[in-house]
PDB file of C-alpha atoms and ligand atoms in Angstrom:
ATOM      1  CA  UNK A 229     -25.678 -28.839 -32.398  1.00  0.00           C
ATOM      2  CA  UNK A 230     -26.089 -29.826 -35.913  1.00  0.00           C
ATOM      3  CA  UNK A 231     -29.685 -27.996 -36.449  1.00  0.00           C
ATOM      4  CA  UNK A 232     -29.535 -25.372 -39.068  1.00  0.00           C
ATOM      5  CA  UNK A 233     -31.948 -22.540 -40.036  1.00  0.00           C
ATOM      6  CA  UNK A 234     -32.293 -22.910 -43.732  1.00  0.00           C
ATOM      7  CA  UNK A 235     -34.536 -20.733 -46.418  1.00  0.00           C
ATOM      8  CA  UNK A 236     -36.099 -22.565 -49.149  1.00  0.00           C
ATOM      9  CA  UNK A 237     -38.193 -21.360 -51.870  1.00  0.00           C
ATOM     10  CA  UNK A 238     -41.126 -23.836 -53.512  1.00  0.00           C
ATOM     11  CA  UNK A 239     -40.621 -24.752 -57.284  1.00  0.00           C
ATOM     12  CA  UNK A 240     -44.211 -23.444 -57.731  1.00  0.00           C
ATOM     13  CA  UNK A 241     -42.805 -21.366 -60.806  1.00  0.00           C
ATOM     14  CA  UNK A 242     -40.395 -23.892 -62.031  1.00  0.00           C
ATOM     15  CA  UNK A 243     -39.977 -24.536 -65.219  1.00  0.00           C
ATOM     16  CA  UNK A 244     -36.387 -24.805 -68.200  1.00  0.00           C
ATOM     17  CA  UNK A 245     -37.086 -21.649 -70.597  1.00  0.00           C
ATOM     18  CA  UNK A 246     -33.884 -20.261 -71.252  1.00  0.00           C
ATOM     19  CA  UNK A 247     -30.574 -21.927 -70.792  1.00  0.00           C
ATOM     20  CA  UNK A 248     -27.738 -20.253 -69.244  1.00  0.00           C
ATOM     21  CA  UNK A 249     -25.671 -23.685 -67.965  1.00  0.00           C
ATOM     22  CA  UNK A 250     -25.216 -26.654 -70.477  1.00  0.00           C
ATOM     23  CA  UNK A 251     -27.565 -28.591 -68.036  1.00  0.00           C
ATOM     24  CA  UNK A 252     -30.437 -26.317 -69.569  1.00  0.00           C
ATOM     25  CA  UNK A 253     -32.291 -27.941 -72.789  1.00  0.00           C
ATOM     26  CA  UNK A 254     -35.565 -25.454 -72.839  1.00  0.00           C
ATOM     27  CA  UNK A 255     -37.011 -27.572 -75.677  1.00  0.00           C
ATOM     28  CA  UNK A 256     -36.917 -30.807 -73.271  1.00  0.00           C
ATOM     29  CA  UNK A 257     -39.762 -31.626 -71.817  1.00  0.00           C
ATOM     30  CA  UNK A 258     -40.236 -31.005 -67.793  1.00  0.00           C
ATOM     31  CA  UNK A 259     -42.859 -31.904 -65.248  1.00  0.00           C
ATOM     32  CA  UNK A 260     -43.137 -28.894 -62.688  1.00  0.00           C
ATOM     33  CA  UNK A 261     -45.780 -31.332 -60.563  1.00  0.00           C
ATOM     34  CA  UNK A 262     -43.314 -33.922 -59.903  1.00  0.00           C
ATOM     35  CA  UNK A 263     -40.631 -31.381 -59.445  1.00  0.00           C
ATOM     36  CA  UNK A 264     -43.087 -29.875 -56.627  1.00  0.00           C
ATOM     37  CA  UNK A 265     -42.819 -33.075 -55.094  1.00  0.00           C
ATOM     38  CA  UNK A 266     -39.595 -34.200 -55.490  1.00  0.00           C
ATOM     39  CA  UNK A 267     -38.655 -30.595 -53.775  1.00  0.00           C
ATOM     40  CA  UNK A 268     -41.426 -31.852 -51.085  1.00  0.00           C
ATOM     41  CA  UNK A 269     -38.783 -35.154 -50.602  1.00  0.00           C
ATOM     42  CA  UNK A 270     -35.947 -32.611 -50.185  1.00  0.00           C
ATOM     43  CA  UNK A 271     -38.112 -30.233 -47.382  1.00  0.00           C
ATOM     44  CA  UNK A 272     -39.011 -33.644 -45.117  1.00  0.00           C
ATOM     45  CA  UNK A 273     -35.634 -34.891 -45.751  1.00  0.00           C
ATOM     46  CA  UNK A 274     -33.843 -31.919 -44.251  1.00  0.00           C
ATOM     47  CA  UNK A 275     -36.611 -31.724 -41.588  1.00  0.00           C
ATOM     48  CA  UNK A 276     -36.433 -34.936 -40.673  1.00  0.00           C
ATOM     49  CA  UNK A 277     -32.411 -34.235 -39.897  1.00  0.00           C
ATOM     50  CA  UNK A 278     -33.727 -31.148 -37.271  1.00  0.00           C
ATOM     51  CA  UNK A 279     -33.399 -28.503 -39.421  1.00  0.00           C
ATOM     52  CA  UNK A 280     -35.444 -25.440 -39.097  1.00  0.00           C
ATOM     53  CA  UNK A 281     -36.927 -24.388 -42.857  1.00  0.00           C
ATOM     54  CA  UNK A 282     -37.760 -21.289 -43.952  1.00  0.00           C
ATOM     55  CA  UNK A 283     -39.756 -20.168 -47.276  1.00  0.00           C
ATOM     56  CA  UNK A 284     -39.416 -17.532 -49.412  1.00  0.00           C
ATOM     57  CA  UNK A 285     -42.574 -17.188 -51.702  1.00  0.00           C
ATOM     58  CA  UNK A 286     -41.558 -17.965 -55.358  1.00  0.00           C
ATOM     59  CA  UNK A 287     -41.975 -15.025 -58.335  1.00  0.00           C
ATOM     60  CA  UNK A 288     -44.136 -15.973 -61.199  1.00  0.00           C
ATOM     61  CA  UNK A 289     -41.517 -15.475 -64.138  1.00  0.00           C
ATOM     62  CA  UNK A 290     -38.615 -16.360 -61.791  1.00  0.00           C
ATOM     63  CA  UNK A 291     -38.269 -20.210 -62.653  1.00  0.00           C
ATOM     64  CA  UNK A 292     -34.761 -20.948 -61.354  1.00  0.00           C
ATOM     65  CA  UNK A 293     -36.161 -19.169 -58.383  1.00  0.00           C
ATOM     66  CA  UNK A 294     -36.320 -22.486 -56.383  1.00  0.00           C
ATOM     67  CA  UNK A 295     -32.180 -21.779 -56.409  1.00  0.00           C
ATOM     68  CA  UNK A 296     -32.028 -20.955 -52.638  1.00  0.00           C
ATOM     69  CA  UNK A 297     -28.534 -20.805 -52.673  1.00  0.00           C
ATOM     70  CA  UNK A 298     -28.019 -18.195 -54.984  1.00  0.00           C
ATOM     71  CA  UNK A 299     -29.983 -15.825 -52.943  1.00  0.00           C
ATOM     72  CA  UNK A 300     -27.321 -15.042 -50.455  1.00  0.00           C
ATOM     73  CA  UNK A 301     -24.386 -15.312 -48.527  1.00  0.00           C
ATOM     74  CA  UNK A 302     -24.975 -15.274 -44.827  1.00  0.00           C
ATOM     75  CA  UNK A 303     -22.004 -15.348 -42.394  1.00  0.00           C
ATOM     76  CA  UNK A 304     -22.399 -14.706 -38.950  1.00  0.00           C
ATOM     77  CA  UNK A 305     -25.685 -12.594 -39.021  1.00  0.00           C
ATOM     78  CA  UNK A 306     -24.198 -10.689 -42.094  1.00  0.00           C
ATOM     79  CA  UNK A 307     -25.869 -11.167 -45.034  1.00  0.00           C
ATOM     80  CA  UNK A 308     -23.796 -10.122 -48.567  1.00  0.00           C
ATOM     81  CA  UNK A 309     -26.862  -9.947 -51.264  1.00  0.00           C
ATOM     82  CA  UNK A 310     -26.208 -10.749 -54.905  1.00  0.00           C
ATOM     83  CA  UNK A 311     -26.046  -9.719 -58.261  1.00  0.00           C
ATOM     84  CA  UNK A 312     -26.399 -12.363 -60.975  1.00  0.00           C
ATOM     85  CA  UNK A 313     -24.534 -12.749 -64.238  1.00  0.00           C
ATOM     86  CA  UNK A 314     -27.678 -13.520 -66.497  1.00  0.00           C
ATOM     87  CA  UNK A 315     -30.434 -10.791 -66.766  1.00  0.00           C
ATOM     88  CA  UNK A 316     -33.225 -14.020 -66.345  1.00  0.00           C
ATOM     89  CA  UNK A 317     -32.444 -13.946 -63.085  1.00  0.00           C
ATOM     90  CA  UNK A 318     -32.065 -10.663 -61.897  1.00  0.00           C
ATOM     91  CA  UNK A 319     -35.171  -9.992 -60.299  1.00  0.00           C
ATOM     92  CA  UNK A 320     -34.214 -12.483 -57.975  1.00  0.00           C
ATOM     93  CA  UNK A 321     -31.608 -10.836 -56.024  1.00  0.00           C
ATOM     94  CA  UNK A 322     -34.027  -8.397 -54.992  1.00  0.00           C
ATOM     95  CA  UNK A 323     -36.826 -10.992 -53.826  1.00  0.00           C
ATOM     96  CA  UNK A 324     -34.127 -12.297 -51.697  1.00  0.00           C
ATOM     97  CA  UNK A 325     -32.953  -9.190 -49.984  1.00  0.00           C
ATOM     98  CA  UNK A 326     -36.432  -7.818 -48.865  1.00  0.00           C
ATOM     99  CA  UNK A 327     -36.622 -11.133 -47.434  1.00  0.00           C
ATOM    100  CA  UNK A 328     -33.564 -10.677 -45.569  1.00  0.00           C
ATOM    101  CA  UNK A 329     -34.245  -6.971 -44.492  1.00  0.00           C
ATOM    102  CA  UNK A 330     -38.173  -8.207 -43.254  1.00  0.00           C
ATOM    103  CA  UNK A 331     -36.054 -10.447 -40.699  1.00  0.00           C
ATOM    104  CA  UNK A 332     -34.353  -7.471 -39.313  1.00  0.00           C
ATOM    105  CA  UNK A 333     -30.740  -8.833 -40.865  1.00  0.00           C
ATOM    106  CA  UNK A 334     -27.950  -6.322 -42.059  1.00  0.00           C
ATOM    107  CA  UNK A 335     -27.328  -6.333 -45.893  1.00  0.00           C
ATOM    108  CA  UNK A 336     -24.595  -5.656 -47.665  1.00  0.00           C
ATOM    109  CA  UNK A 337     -25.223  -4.505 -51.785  1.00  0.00           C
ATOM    110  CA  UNK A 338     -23.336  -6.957 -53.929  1.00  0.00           C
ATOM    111  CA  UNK A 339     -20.822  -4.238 -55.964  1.00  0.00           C
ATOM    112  CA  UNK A 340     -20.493  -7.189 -58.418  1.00  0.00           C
ATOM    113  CA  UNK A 341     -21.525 -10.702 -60.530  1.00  0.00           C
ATOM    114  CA  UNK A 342     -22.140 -12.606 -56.829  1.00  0.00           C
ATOM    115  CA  UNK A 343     -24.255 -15.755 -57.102  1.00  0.00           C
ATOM    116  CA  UNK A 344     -23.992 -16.383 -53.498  1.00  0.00           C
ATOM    117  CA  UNK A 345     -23.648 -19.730 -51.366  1.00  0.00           C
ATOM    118  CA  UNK A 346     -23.764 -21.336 -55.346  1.00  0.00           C
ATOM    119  CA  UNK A 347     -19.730 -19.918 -55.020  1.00  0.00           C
ATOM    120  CA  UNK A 348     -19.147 -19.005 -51.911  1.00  0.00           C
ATOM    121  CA  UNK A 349     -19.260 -21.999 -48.824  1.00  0.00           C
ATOM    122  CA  UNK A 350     -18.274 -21.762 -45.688  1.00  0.00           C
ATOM    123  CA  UNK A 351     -15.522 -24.727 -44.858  1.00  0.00           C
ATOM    124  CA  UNK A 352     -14.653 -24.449 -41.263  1.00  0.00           C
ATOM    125  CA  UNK A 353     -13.357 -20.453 -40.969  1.00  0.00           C
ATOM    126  CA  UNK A 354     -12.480 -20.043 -44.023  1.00  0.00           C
ATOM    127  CA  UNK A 355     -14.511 -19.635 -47.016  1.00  0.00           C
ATOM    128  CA  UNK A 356     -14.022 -21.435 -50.519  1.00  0.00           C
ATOM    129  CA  UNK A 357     -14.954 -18.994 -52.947  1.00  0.00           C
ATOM    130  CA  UNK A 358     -15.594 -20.336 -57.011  1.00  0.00           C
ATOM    131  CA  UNK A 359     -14.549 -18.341 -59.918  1.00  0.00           C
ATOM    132  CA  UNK A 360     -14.633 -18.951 -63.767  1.00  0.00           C
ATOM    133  CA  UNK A 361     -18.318 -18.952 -64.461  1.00  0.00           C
ATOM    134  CA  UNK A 362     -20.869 -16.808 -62.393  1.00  0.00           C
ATOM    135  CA  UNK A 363     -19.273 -15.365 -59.373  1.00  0.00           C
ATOM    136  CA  UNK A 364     -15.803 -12.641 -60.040  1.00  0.00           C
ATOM    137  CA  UNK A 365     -13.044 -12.453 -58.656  1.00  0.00           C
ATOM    138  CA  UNK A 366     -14.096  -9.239 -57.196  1.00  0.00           C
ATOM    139  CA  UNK A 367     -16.490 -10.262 -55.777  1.00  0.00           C
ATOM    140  CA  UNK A 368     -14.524 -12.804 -53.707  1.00  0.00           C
ATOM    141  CA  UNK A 369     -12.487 -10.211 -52.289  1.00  0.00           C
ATOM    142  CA  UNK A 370     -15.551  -8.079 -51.211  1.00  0.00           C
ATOM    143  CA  UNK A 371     -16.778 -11.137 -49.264  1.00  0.00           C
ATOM    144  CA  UNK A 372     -13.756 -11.036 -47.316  1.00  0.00           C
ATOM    145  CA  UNK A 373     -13.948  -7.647 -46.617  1.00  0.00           C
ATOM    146  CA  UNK A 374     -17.626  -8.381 -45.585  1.00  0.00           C
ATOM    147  CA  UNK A 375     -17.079 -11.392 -43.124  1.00  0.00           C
ATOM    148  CA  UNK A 376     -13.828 -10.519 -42.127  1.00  0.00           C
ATOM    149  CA  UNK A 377     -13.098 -14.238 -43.079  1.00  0.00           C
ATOM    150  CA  UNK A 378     -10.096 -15.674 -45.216  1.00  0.00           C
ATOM    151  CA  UNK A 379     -11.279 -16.245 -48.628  1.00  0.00           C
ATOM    152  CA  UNK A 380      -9.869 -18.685 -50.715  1.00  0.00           C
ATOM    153  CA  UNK A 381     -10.224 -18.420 -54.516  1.00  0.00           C
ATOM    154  CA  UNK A 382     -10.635 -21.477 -56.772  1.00  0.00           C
ATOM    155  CA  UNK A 383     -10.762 -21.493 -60.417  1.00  0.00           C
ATOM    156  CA  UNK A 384     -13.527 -23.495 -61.897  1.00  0.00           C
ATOM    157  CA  UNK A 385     -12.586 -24.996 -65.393  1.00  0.00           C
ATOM    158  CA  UNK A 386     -15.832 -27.283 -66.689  1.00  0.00           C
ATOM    159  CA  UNK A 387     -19.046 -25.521 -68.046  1.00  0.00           C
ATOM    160  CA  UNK A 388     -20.785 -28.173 -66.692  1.00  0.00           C
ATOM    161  CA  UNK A 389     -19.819 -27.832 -63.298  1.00  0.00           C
ATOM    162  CA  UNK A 390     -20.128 -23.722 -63.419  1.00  0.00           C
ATOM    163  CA  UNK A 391     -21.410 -23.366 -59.240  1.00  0.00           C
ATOM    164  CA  UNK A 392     -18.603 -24.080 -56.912  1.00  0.00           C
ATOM    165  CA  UNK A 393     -21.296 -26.065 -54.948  1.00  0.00           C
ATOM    166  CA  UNK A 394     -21.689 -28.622 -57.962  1.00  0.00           C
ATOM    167  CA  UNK A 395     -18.312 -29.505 -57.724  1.00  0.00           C
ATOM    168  CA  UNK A 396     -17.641 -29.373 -53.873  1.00  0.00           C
ATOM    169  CA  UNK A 397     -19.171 -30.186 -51.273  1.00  0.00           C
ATOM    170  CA  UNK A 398     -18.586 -28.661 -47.899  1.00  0.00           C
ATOM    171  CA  UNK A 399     -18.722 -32.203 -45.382  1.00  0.00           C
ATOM    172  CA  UNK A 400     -18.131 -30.785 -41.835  1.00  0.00           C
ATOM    173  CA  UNK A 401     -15.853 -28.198 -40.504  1.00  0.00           C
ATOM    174  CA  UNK A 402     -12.516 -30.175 -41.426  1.00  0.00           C
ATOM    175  CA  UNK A 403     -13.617 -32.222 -44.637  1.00  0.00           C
ATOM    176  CA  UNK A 404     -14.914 -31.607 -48.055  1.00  0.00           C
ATOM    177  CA  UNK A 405     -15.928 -33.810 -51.234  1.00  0.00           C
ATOM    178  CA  UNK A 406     -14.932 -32.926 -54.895  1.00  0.00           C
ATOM    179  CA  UNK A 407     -14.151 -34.071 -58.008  1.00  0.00           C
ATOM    180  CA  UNK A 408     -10.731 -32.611 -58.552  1.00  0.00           C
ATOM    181  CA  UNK A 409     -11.277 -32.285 -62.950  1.00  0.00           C
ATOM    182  CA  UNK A 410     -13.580 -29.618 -61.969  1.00  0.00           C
ATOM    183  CA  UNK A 411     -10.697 -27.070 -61.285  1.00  0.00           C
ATOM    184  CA  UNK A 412      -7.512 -25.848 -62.483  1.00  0.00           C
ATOM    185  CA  UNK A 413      -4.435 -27.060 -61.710  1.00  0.00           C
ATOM    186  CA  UNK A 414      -3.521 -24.503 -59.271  1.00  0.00           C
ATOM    187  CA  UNK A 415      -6.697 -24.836 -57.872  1.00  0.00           C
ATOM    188  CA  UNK A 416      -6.076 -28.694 -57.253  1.00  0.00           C
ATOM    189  CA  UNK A 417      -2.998 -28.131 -55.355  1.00  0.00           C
ATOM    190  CA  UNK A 418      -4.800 -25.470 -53.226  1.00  0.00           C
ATOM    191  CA  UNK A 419      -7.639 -28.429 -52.167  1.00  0.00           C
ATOM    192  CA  UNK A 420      -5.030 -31.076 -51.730  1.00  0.00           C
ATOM    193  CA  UNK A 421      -3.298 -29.449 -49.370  1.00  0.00           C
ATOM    194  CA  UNK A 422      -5.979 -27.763 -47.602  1.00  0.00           C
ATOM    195  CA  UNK A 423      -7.885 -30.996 -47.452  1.00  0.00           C
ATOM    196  CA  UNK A 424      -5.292 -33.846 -47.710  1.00  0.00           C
ATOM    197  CA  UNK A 425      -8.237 -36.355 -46.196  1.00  0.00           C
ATOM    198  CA  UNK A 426     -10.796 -35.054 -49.104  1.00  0.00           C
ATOM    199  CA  UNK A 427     -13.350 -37.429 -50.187  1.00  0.00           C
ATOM    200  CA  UNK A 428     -12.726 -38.044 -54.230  1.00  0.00           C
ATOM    201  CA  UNK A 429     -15.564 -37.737 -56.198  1.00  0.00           C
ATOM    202  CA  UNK A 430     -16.614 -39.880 -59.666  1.00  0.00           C
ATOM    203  CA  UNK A 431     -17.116 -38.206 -62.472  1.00  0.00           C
ATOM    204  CA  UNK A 432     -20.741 -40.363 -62.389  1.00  0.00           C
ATOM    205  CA  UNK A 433     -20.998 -38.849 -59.278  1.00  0.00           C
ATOM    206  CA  UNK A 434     -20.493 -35.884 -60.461  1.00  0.00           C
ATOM    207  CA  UNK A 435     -22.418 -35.857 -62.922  1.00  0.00           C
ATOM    208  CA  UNK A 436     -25.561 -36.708 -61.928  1.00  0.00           C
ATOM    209  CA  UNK A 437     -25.105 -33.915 -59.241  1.00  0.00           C
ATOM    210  CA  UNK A 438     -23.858 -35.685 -56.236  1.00  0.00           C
ATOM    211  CA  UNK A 439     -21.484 -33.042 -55.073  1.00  0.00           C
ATOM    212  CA  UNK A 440     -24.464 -30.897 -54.705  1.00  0.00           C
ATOM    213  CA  UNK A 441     -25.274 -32.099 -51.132  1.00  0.00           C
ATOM    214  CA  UNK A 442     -26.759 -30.500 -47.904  1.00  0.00           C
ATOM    215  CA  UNK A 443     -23.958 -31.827 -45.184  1.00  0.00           C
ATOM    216  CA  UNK A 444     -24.740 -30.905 -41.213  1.00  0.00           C
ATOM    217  CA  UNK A 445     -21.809 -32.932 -40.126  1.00  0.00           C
ATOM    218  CA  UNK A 446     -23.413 -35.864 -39.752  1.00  0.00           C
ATOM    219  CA  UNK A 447     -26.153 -36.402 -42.416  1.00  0.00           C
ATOM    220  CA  UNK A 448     -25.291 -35.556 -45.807  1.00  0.00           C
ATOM    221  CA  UNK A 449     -28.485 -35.037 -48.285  1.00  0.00           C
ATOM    222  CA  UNK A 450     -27.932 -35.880 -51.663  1.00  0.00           C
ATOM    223  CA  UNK A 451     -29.110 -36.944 -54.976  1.00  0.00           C
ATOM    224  CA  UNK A 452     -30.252 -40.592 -54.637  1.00  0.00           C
ATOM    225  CA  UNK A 453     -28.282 -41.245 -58.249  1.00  0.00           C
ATOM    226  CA  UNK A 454     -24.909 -40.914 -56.262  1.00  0.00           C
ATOM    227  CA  UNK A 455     -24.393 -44.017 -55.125  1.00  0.00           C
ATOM    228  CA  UNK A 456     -20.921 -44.332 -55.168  1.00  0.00           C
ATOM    229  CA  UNK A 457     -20.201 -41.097 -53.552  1.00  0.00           C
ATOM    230  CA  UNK A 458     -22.958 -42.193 -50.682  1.00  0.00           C
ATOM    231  CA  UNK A 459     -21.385 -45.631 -49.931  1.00  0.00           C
ATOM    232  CA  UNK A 460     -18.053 -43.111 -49.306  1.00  0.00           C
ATOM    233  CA  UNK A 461     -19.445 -41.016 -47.038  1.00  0.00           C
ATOM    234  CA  UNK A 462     -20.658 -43.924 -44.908  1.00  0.00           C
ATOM    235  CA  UNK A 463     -17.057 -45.445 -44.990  1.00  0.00           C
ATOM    236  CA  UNK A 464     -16.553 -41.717 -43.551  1.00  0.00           C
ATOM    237  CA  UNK A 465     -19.249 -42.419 -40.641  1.00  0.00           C
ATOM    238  CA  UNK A 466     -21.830 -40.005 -42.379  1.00  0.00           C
ATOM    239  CA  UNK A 467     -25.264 -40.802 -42.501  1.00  0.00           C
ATOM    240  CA  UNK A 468     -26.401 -40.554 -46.259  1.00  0.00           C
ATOM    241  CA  UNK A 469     -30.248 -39.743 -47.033  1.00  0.00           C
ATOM    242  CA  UNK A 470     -30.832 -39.880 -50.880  1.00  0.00           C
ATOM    243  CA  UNK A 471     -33.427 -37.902 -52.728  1.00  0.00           C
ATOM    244  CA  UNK A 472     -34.814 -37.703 -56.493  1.00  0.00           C
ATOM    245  CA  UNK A 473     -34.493 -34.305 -57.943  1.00  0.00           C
ATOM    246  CA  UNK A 474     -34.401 -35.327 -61.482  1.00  0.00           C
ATOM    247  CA  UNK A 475     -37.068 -32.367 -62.051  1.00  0.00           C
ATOM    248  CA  UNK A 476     -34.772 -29.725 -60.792  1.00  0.00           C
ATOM    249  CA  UNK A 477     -31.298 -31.564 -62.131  1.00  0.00           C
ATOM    250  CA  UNK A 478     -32.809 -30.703 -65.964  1.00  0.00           C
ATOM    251  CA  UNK A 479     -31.670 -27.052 -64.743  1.00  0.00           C
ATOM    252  CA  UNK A 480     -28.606 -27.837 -63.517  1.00  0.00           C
ATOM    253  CA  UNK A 481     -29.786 -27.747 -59.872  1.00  0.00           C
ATOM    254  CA  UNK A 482     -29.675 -30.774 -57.180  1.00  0.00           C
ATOM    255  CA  UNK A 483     -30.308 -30.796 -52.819  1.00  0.00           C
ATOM    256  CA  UNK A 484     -27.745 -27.737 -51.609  1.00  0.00           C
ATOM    257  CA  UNK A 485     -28.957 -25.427 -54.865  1.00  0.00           C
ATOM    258  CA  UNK A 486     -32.333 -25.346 -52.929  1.00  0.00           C
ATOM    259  CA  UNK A 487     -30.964 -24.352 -49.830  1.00  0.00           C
ATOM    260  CA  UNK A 488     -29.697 -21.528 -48.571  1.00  0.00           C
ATOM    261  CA  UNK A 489     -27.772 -21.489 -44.847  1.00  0.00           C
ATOM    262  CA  UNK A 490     -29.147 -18.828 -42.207  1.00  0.00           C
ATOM    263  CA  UNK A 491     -26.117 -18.680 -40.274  1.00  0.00           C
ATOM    264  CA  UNK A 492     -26.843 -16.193 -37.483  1.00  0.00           C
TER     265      UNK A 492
HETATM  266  N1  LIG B 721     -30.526 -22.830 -63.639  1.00  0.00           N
HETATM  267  C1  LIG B 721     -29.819 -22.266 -62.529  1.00  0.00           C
HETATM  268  C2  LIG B 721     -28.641 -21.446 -63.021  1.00  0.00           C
HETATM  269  O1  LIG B 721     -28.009 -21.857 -63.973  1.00  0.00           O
HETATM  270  C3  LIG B 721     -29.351 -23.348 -61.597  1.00  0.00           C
HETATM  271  C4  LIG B 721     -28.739 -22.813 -60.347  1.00  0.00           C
HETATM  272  C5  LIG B 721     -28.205 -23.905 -59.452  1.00  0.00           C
HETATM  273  N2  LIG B 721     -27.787 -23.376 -58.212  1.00  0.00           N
HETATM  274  C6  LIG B 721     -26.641 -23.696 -57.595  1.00  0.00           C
HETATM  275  N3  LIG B 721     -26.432 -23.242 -56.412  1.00  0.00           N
HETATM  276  N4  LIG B 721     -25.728 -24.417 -58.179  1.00  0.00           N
HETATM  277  O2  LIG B 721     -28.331 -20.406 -62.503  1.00  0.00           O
END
């Protein structure tokens, strides 16, 4: 009931070279071992919950390839590929679709700057689709097209917060998380009354990533930093698994950036 097939890709590659979100400092040091494992923590964590993992094998010269979630957008057995706004990622999009097409799934070209399930999440039937940053306006109206799903646009206002997934957080069919500073004002209204019963975020939540959490419904993965936002979610009745991705977090990326859905 709650298992999910998931792709994941290994942060063999990993490493902060360029910057292309204010998380990004490429003359900071990183440790792409302890990355490795703290990704490891993130696999047997969402194992553990019953999930079924897939890999993708990671591109030398693709570091922020470990970004499952910006391979794709995959809706009932439809998968809408991507195109990506900066040219250090590009080759990426490809990588993903073979992947895609070697499983026998039907792809749809991206027509334009797409960063899949970064912007786009699936929230019940509907799908919350992120604007401001990466993913264009366009593009959210070719994903409706695509599914055949509502889509619902919402306008991303903080460069630090520049993947709809890093400032919401998709709970179970009926409830999200988010930190409401993230968006417009427009785009507030929208969430409040879509989701009167949302779950607030902190800005410390925030910003150490918290909103970027796997959620099956019942167990929510998410950084172990987000304590706050954790002790919430078990008011809720979720079960909360914490994990250290302070590796990954130095380029902008936490749990659900790793993780991309297979929804068949
Ligand atoms: N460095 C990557 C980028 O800026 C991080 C991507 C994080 N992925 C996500 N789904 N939020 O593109």
């Amino acid at each position: 009931m709650t298992t999910r097939r998931l792709l994941m890709c290994r942060p063999t590659h990993f490493a902060v070279t360029y910057r292309i979100n204010p998380w990004m400092d490429p003359t900071a040091p990183y440790d792409n071992a302890l990355a490795v494992s703290q990704w490891e923590s993130l696999h047997r964590a969402l194992t553990d919950a019953g999930h079924t993992i897939e890999l993708i094998d990671p591109l030398p010269g693709l570091p922020d390839m470990v970004f499952a979630a910006n391979g794709a957008t995959v809706v009932d057995g439809k998968v809408l590929a991507v195109q990506f706004r900066d040219p250090e990622r590009a080759d990426e999009a490809p990588a993903y679709r073979a992947w895609f097409e070697s499983k026998g799934f039907e792809v749809y070209d991206s027509k334009h700057t797409n960063e899949g399930e970064g912007d786009i999440l699936l929230a019940g039937d509907v799908l919350l689709a992120g604007t401001g940053f990466r993913t264009v306006h366009a593009a959210h109206l070719q994903t409706q097209e695509v599914f055949g799903r509502p889509v619902v646009s919402l306008q991303l206002v903080d460069p630090a917060y520049y993947h709809l997934d890093t400032a919401l957080c998709v709970l179970d069919e009926r409830t999200i998380a988010y930190l409401p500073s993230a968006f417009s004002p427009g785009s507030q209204a929208v969430l409040r009354r879509m989701f009167p019963d949302a779950v607030i975020a902190t800005e410390a939540d925030a910003a150490v990533l918290g909103l970027n959490a796997v959620s099956d419904g019942r167990t929510v993965v998410l950084p172990a930093q987000a304590t706050t936002l954790a002790a919430a979610l078990r008011e809720r009745g979720y079960q909360t698994v914490g994990v250290d991705l302070s590796e990954l977090r130095k380029a902008g990326g936490g749990p659900k950036c790793c993780v991309l859905e297979v929804r068949g």
